[in-house]
């Protein structure tokens, strides 16, 4: 029986000598820390991988390669060393890709329609068992051939009853709704034609944009508050250098709270007239006014912008929605109701008298679907 290479002391010492020699040369003849790390890592991985190699020819080739690697390091041929390491790493990746990856086990996906029918059947059996109209143990053949058609028929009867109630209530009404975006109220028509997923995408973009702009205004007000504190400290310092007197914080507090409260009230829903007379200001110097005037101007601009947007949406409600849109949606809702009522009358005369649960084309679910009352 041949003896393995790792059991030969001379072979182990020889390989260990070349490994240590390579580590020393990588630190001595290369100045790149990245290259030194690559040499150590790849050499260590190759030695571990071929540790149990029984082929003498393979071991001979690897020893020659590590010998040539050290010669190139000593001669300063860094480009060859880098390419050799790259080719070794690529060859290792290719061997991994050659291995066939077992395909995952195929999973049988059920039809969503079948799952829905099974849920209806389960609820139907559960209700009948509570009423003591069905036994506890029912064969699967009876469930699929006898009880499933009855369960679907019973479920469709509930839908037909809801449909009759909706038609008896008359045409669907339209409503004038709004959503708040700060001071602004964005008005829009809500009817059966544009509710849920049918809502206009342009309306959704408008609402999101207005809410984002209002949040930006609130963020700007917070920024004005922070900047006003720094401006006040600078003004107090310069006022002290000029006059030798220190201003009191109460003066700054009255200024800020007066302007900030007006801005918050306008953004929150209480409109303050811009023609309100300005209260008498404390006797500040022109130097202090120069520091705080830009902040007051910025807050007035934010107030004006919010008021203008609120006026725009109020005019939009009175001039556009109430004049044209409401009438349009009302006509469309009445037309939709008339078409639906006509389809129901045709179904009641031609299809409902001949409904039977056990025929695929004449059962109640098929009739409701053919008349477009269910999807």
Short mmCIF file of C-alpha atoms in Angstrom, two decimals:
data_model
loop_
_atom_site.label_atom_id
_atom_site.label_comp_id
_atom_site.label_asym_id
_atom_site.label_seq_id
_atom_site.Cartn_x
_atom_site.Cartn_y
_atom_site.Cartn_z
CA UNK A 1 0.00 0.00 0.00
CA UNK A 2 1.55 3.38 -1.01
CA UNK A 3 2.40 5.76 1.78
CA UNK A 4 0.80 9.19 1.68
CA UNK A 5 3.03 12.24 1.23
CA UNK A 6 1.97 13.81 4.51
CA UNK A 7 3.36 10.81 6.39
CA UNK A 8 6.89 11.48 5.05
CA UNK A 9 8.80 13.80 7.38
CA UNK A 10 11.17 14.98 4.63
CA UNK A 11 8.26 15.95 2.37
CA UNK A 12 6.50 17.83 5.16
CA UNK A 13 9.64 19.76 6.07
CA UNK A 14 10.32 20.57 2.40
CA UNK A 15 6.82 21.97 1.79
CA UNK A 16 6.88 23.89 5.07
CA UNK A 17 10.25 25.39 4.10
CA UNK A 18 8.87 26.71 0.79
CA UNK A 19 5.76 28.06 2.50
CA UNK A 20 7.76 30.02 5.09
CA UNK A 21 10.21 31.12 2.41
CA UNK A 22 7.31 32.51 0.35
CA UNK A 23 5.93 34.44 3.30
CA UNK A 24 9.31 36.04 4.01
CA UNK A 25 9.87 36.98 0.37
CA UNK A 26 6.39 38.49 0.07
CA UNK A 27 7.17 40.88 2.91
CA UNK A 28 10.75 41.58 1.78
CA UNK A 29 10.37 42.15 -1.97
CA UNK A 30 6.89 43.72 -2.23
CA UNK A 31 5.75 47.03 -0.80
CA UNK A 32 2.04 46.55 -1.52
CA UNK A 33 0.08 45.37 1.51
CA UNK A 34 -2.72 44.16 -0.77
CA UNK A 35 -0.33 42.00 -2.81
CA UNK A 36 1.25 40.56 0.34
CA UNK A 37 -2.20 39.62 1.63
CA UNK A 38 -3.09 37.94 -1.70
CA UNK A 39 0.13 35.90 -1.73
CA UNK A 40 -0.42 34.65 1.81
CA UNK A 41 -4.09 33.88 1.34
CA UNK A 42 -3.83 32.09 -2.03
CA UNK A 43 -0.72 30.11 -1.03
CA UNK A 44 -2.41 28.95 2.16
CA UNK A 45 -5.57 27.96 0.29
CA UNK A 46 -3.63 25.96 -2.33
CA UNK A 47 -1.68 24.07 0.36
CA UNK A 48 -4.88 23.20 2.23
CA UNK A 49 -6.65 22.13 -0.93
CA UNK A 50 -3.89 19.73 -2.06
CA UNK A 51 -3.07 18.46 1.40
CA UNK A 52 -4.58 15.04 0.66
CA UNK A 53 -3.38 14.86 -2.98
CA UNK A 54 -2.09 11.36 -3.85
CA UNK A 55 -0.74 12.27 -7.30
CA UNK A 56 3.05 12.71 -7.33
CA UNK A 57 2.86 14.58 -10.63
CA UNK A 58 0.41 17.12 -9.19
CA UNK A 59 2.63 17.66 -6.15
CA UNK A 60 5.66 18.10 -8.41
CA UNK A 61 3.87 20.78 -10.50
CA UNK A 62 2.78 22.70 -7.42
CA UNK A 63 6.28 22.68 -5.93
CA UNK A 64 7.70 24.02 -9.20
CA UNK A 65 5.05 26.77 -9.23
CA UNK A 66 5.85 27.92 -5.70
CA UNK A 67 9.57 27.84 -6.59
CA UNK A 68 8.99 29.98 -9.69
CA UNK A 69 6.82 32.35 -7.64
CA UNK A 70 9.68 33.02 -5.24
CA UNK A 71 12.15 33.52 -8.10
CA UNK A 72 9.85 36.11 -9.66
CA UNK A 73 9.46 37.86 -6.31
CA UNK A 74 13.21 38.10 -5.86
CA UNK A 75 13.71 39.39 -9.42
CA UNK A 76 10.98 42.02 -8.92
CA UNK A 77 8.59 40.76 -11.61
CA UNK A 78 5.48 41.94 -9.76
CA UNK A 79 3.27 41.88 -12.89
CA UNK A 80 3.87 38.15 -13.42
CA UNK A 81 3.18 37.45 -9.73
CA UNK A 82 -0.11 39.34 -9.88
CA UNK A 83 -1.25 37.58 -13.07
CA UNK A 84 -0.30 34.19 -11.64
CA UNK A 85 -2.31 34.80 -8.49
CA UNK A 86 -5.28 36.01 -10.54
CA UNK A 87 -5.22 32.93 -12.79
CA UNK A 88 -5.09 30.66 -9.74
CA UNK A 89 -8.10 32.40 -8.17
CA UNK A 90 -10.07 32.25 -11.46
CA UNK A 91 -9.32 28.56 -11.90
CA UNK A 92 -10.64 27.93 -8.41
CA UNK A 93 -13.89 29.75 -9.22
CA UNK A 94 -14.33 27.83 -12.50
CA UNK A 95 -14.07 24.50 -10.71
CA UNK A 96 -16.89 25.58 -8.43
CA UNK A 97 -19.07 26.56 -11.39
CA UNK A 98 -18.50 23.20 -13.10
CA UNK A 99 -20.22 21.41 -10.26
CA UNK A 100 -23.86 20.86 -11.07
CA UNK A 101 -26.18 22.53 -8.64
CA UNK A 102 -29.19 20.35 -7.93
CA UNK A 103 -32.39 22.03 -8.99
CA UNK A 104 -34.82 22.82 -6.19
CA UNK A 105 -37.74 20.48 -5.85
CA UNK A 106 -40.68 21.54 -7.93
CA UNK A 107 -43.55 22.92 -5.90
CA UNK A 108 -47.03 22.46 -7.24
CA UNK A 109 -48.80 25.82 -7.09
CA UNK A 110 -52.53 25.71 -6.62
CA UNK A 111 -54.96 27.71 -8.68
CA UNK A 112 -56.18 30.79 -6.74
CA UNK A 113 -59.70 30.10 -7.98
CA UNK A 114 -59.50 26.57 -6.58
CA UNK A 115 -58.30 27.90 -3.21
CA UNK A 116 -61.20 30.37 -3.11
CA UNK A 117 -63.71 27.60 -3.87
CA UNK A 118 -62.25 25.39 -1.14
CA UNK A 119 -62.60 28.22 1.38
CA UNK A 120 -66.24 28.70 0.39
CA UNK A 121 -66.84 24.95 0.71
CA UNK A 122 -65.18 24.86 4.14
CA UNK A 123 -67.35 27.71 5.45
CA UNK A 124 -70.48 26.12 3.98
CA UNK A 125 -69.80 22.75 5.62
CA UNK A 126 -68.90 24.41 8.92
CA UNK A 127 -72.17 26.37 9.01
CA UNK A 128 -74.27 23.33 8.10
CA UNK A 129 -72.57 21.19 10.72
CA UNK A 130 -73.34 23.79 13.38
CA UNK A 131 -76.98 23.58 12.33
CA UNK A 132 -76.76 19.75 12.51
CA UNK A 133 -77.65 19.46 8.82
CA UNK A 134 -74.45 17.62 7.84
CA UNK A 135 -72.50 14.81 9.54
CA UNK A 136 -69.01 15.34 10.90
CA UNK A 137 -67.35 12.83 8.57
CA UNK A 138 -68.03 13.50 4.88
CA UNK A 139 -66.27 11.62 2.04
CA UNK A 140 -64.17 13.75 -0.30
CA UNK A 141 -66.17 12.56 -3.31
CA UNK A 142 -69.37 13.92 -1.78
CA UNK A 143 -67.65 17.20 -1.00
CA UNK A 144 -66.38 17.76 -4.55
CA UNK A 145 -69.42 16.52 -6.50
CA UNK A 146 -72.37 17.35 -4.25
CA UNK A 147 -71.50 19.96 -1.63
CA UNK A 148 -69.16 22.18 -3.68
CA UNK A 149 -71.85 23.19 -6.25
CA UNK A 150 -74.28 23.86 -3.40
CA UNK A 151 -71.70 25.96 -1.55
CA UNK A 152 -70.92 28.06 -4.64
CA UNK A 153 -74.64 28.49 -5.30
CA UNK A 154 -75.23 29.66 -1.73
CA UNK A 155 -72.34 32.14 -1.94
CA UNK A 156 -73.67 33.54 -5.23
CA UNK A 157 -77.14 33.91 -3.69
CA UNK A 158 -75.61 36.24 -1.08
CA UNK A 159 -73.97 38.30 -3.83
CA UNK A 160 -77.26 38.45 -5.74
CA UNK A 161 -79.04 39.67 -2.61
CA UNK A 162 -76.46 42.45 -2.11
CA UNK A 163 -76.86 43.41 -5.76
CA UNK A 164 -80.64 43.71 -5.36
CA UNK A 165 -80.20 45.96 -2.31
CA UNK A 166 -77.78 48.24 -4.21
CA UNK A 167 -80.13 48.56 -7.18
CA UNK A 168 -83.08 49.27 -4.90
CA UNK A 169 -81.23 52.22 -3.35
CA UNK A 170 -81.12 54.01 -6.69
CA UNK A 171 -78.20 55.67 -8.50
CA UNK A 172 -75.00 56.00 -6.46
CA UNK A 173 -74.52 59.43 -4.96
CA UNK A 174 -71.53 61.66 -5.49
CA UNK A 175 -69.75 63.41 -2.64
CA UNK A 176 -67.46 66.40 -2.43
CA UNK A 177 -64.51 65.32 -0.28
CA UNK A 178 -61.26 66.96 0.68
CA UNK A 179 -57.92 66.13 2.20
CA UNK A 180 -55.91 68.61 4.24
CA UNK A 181 -52.42 69.70 3.30
CA UNK A 182 -51.56 72.27 5.95
CA UNK A 183 -53.79 75.33 5.47
CA UNK A 184 -54.97 74.07 2.07
CA UNK A 185 -57.91 71.79 1.52
CA UNK A 186 -57.64 69.82 -1.71
CA UNK A 187 -61.20 69.21 -2.91
CA UNK A 188 -62.23 66.42 -5.27
CA UNK A 189 -65.32 64.50 -6.37
CA UNK A 190 -65.79 61.01 -4.93
CA UNK A 191 -68.21 58.72 -6.76
CA UNK A 192 -68.60 55.08 -7.76
CA UNK A 193 -66.58 55.81 -10.90
CA UNK A 194 -63.38 57.02 -9.26
CA UNK A 195 -63.13 55.33 -5.87
CA UNK A 196 -60.42 52.95 -4.72
CA UNK A 197 -58.10 51.89 -7.53
CA UNK A 198 -60.06 54.00 -10.02
CA UNK A 199 -58.91 57.25 -8.41
CA UNK A 200 -57.09 59.58 -10.78
CA UNK A 201 -53.32 59.19 -10.68
CA UNK A 202 -52.96 62.92 -11.28
CA UNK A 203 -55.03 63.60 -8.14
CA UNK A 204 -52.83 61.27 -6.12
CA UNK A 205 -49.69 63.03 -7.35
CA UNK A 206 -51.21 66.43 -6.52
CA UNK A 207 -52.09 65.39 -2.97
CA UNK A 208 -48.63 63.95 -2.34
CA UNK A 209 -46.94 67.03 -3.78
CA UNK A 210 -49.00 69.45 -1.66
CA UNK A 211 -48.39 67.49 1.53
CA UNK A 212 -44.68 67.40 0.78
CA UNK A 213 -44.56 71.15 0.10
CA UNK A 214 -46.43 71.90 3.33
CA UNK A 215 -43.98 69.72 5.26
CA UNK A 216 -41.13 71.64 3.63
CA UNK A 217 -42.67 74.90 4.85
CA UNK A 218 -42.83 73.52 8.39
CA UNK A 219 -39.20 72.43 8.11
CA UNK A 220 -38.24 75.92 6.90
CA UNK A 221 -40.00 77.45 9.91
CA UNK A 222 -38.02 75.19 12.22
CA UNK A 223 -34.88 76.27 10.40
CA UNK A 224 -35.86 79.91 10.88
CA UNK A 225 -36.24 79.25 14.60
CA UNK A 226 -32.76 77.75 14.81
CA UNK A 227 -31.17 80.49 12.73
CA UNK A 228 -32.93 83.21 14.71
CA UNK A 229 -31.24 81.99 17.90
CA UNK A 230 -27.79 82.28 16.33
CA UNK A 231 -28.66 85.65 14.79
CA UNK A 232 -29.86 86.94 18.16
CA UNK A 233 -26.63 85.94 19.88
CA UNK A 234 -24.57 87.64 17.17
CA UNK A 235 -26.74 90.75 17.43
CA UNK A 236 -26.41 90.84 21.22
CA UNK A 237 -22.64 90.55 20.93
CA UNK A 238 -22.27 93.30 18.34
CA UNK A 239 -24.73 95.51 20.24
CA UNK A 240 -22.62 95.07 23.35
CA UNK A 241 -19.42 95.96 21.47
CA UNK A 242 -21.02 99.17 20.18
CA UNK A 243 -23.06 100.35 23.18
CA UNK A 244 -21.64 98.39 26.08
CA UNK A 245 -25.13 97.14 27.01
CA UNK A 246 -26.51 93.59 26.86
CA UNK A 247 -29.99 93.07 25.45
CA UNK A 248 -32.50 91.00 27.39
CA UNK A 249 -33.76 87.65 26.09
CA UNK A 250 -37.39 88.73 26.64
CA UNK A 251 -37.17 91.01 23.62
CA UNK A 252 -36.06 88.17 21.37
CA UNK A 253 -38.68 85.80 22.83
CA UNK A 254 -41.51 88.24 22.08
CA UNK A 255 -40.26 88.70 18.52
CA UNK A 256 -39.94 85.03 17.72
CA UNK A 257 -43.17 83.82 19.33
CA UNK A 258 -45.16 86.54 17.58
CA UNK A 259 -43.89 85.57 14.12
CA UNK A 260 -43.78 81.81 14.70
CA UNK A 261 -47.32 81.69 16.13
CA UNK A 262 -48.69 83.53 13.11
CA UNK A 263 -46.97 81.12 10.75
CA UNK A 264 -48.13 78.04 12.63
CA UNK A 265 -51.72 79.31 12.79
CA UNK A 266 -51.78 79.97 9.06
CA UNK A 267 -50.35 76.56 8.26
CA UNK A 268 -52.64 74.83 10.74
CA UNK A 269 -55.90 76.27 9.46
CA UNK A 270 -56.54 79.71 11.02
CA UNK A 271 -56.11 82.36 8.35
CA UNK A 272 -54.75 85.65 9.68
CA UNK A 273 -55.25 88.75 7.60
CA UNK A 274 -52.06 90.29 6.30
CA UNK A 275 -53.48 93.77 6.91
CA UNK A 276 -53.29 93.40 10.72
CA UNK A 277 -51.43 96.40 12.18
CA UNK A 278 -47.98 95.60 13.44
CA UNK A 279 -47.55 95.93 17.17
CA UNK A 280 -45.02 98.35 18.52
CA UNK A 281 -41.58 96.80 18.56
CA UNK A 282 -39.09 97.25 21.39
CA UNK A 283 -36.54 100.03 20.94
CA UNK A 284 -33.83 97.95 19.31
CA UNK A 285 -30.91 99.38 17.47
CA UNK A 286 -30.56 99.19 13.70
CA UNK A 287 -27.78 96.67 14.20
CA UNK A 288 -30.10 94.15 15.84
CA UNK A 289 -32.78 94.79 13.23
CA UNK A 290 -30.28 94.02 10.46
CA UNK A 291 -29.64 90.59 11.96
CA UNK A 292 -33.29 89.64 12.47
CA UNK A 293 -34.84 91.27 9.42
CA UNK A 294 -33.87 88.47 6.94
CA UNK A 295 -35.49 85.88 9.19
CA UNK A 296 -38.69 87.93 9.50
CA UNK A 297 -38.76 88.33 5.73
CA UNK A 298 -38.35 84.58 5.20
CA UNK A 299 -41.21 83.84 7.60
CA UNK A 300 -43.47 86.34 5.82
CA UNK A 301 -42.68 84.69 2.49
CA UNK A 302 -43.63 81.29 3.91
CA UNK A 303 -46.89 82.73 5.25
CA UNK A 304 -47.72 84.34 1.92
CA UNK A 305 -47.01 81.15 0.00
CA UNK A 306 -49.26 79.10 2.26
CA UNK A 307 -52.10 81.63 2.01
CA UNK A 308 -51.86 81.74 -1.78
CA UNK A 309 -52.11 77.95 -2.07
CA UNK A 310 -55.12 77.92 0.27
CA UNK A 311 -56.89 80.58 -1.81
CA UNK A 312 -56.13 78.68 -5.01
CA UNK A 313 -57.76 75.45 -3.80
CA UNK A 314 -60.74 77.36 -2.40
CA UNK A 315 -61.33 78.96 -5.81
CA UNK A 316 -60.81 75.56 -7.44
CA UNK A 317 -63.64 74.16 -5.32
CA UNK A 318 -66.09 76.96 -6.09
CA UNK A 319 -65.38 77.59 -9.77
CA UNK A 320 -64.38 74.21 -11.19
CA UNK A 321 -65.67 71.36 -9.05
CA UNK A 322 -69.10 72.76 -8.25
CA UNK A 323 -69.70 74.08 -11.77
CA UNK A 324 -68.54 71.28 -14.05
CA UNK A 325 -67.09 68.20 -12.43
CA UNK A 326 -69.98 67.40 -10.11
CA UNK A 327 -72.48 67.51 -12.96
CA UNK A 328 -70.26 65.32 -15.15
CA UNK A 329 -69.82 62.62 -12.51
CA UNK A 330 -73.51 62.75 -11.66
CA UNK A 331 -74.45 62.05 -15.29
CA UNK A 332 -71.92 59.23 -15.53
CA UNK A 333 -73.16 57.65 -12.30
CA UNK A 334 -76.77 57.73 -13.50
CA UNK A 335 -75.75 56.21 -16.83
CA UNK A 336 -73.80 53.44 -15.08
CA UNK A 337 -76.79 52.71 -12.86
CA UNK A 338 -79.15 52.55 -15.85
CA UNK A 339 -76.88 50.11 -17.69
CA UNK A 340 -76.52 47.94 -14.61
CA UNK A 341 -80.26 47.89 -13.97
CA UNK A 342 -80.93 46.92 -17.60
CA UNK A 343 -78.46 44.03 -17.36
CA UNK A 344 -80.09 42.86 -14.15
CA UNK A 345 -83.57 42.86 -15.71
CA UNK A 346 -82.34 40.84 -18.68
CA UNK A 347 -80.64 38.36 -16.34
CA UNK A 348 -83.79 38.07 -14.20
CA UNK A 349 -85.93 37.30 -17.25
CA UNK A 350 -83.62 35.09 -19.31
CA UNK A 351 -81.17 33.39 -16.91
CA UNK A 352 -82.39 33.21 -13.32
CA UNK A 353 -85.48 31.01 -13.99
CA UNK A 354 -83.22 28.30 -15.44
CA UNK A 355 -80.43 28.33 -12.85
CA UNK A 356 -79.32 24.96 -11.45
CA UNK A 357 -76.30 24.41 -9.19
CA UNK A 358 -75.05 21.22 -10.88
CA UNK A 359 -74.55 22.45 -14.47
CA UNK A 360 -71.42 24.44 -15.22
CA UNK A 361 -73.01 26.84 -17.72
CA UNK A 362 -76.32 27.27 -15.91
CA UNK A 363 -75.23 27.65 -12.31
CA UNK A 364 -75.57 31.00 -10.55
CA UNK A 365 -71.82 31.88 -10.43
CA UNK A 366 -71.55 31.47 -14.22
CA UNK A 367 -74.68 33.57 -14.80
CA UNK A 368 -73.43 36.43 -12.61
CA UNK A 369 -70.04 36.35 -14.30
CA UNK A 370 -71.50 36.31 -17.83
CA UNK A 371 -73.60 39.40 -16.98
CA UNK A 372 -70.49 41.16 -15.55
CA UNK A 373 -71.81 41.42 -11.99
CA UNK A 374 -68.78 39.55 -10.58
CA UNK A 375 -65.25 39.14 -11.82
#
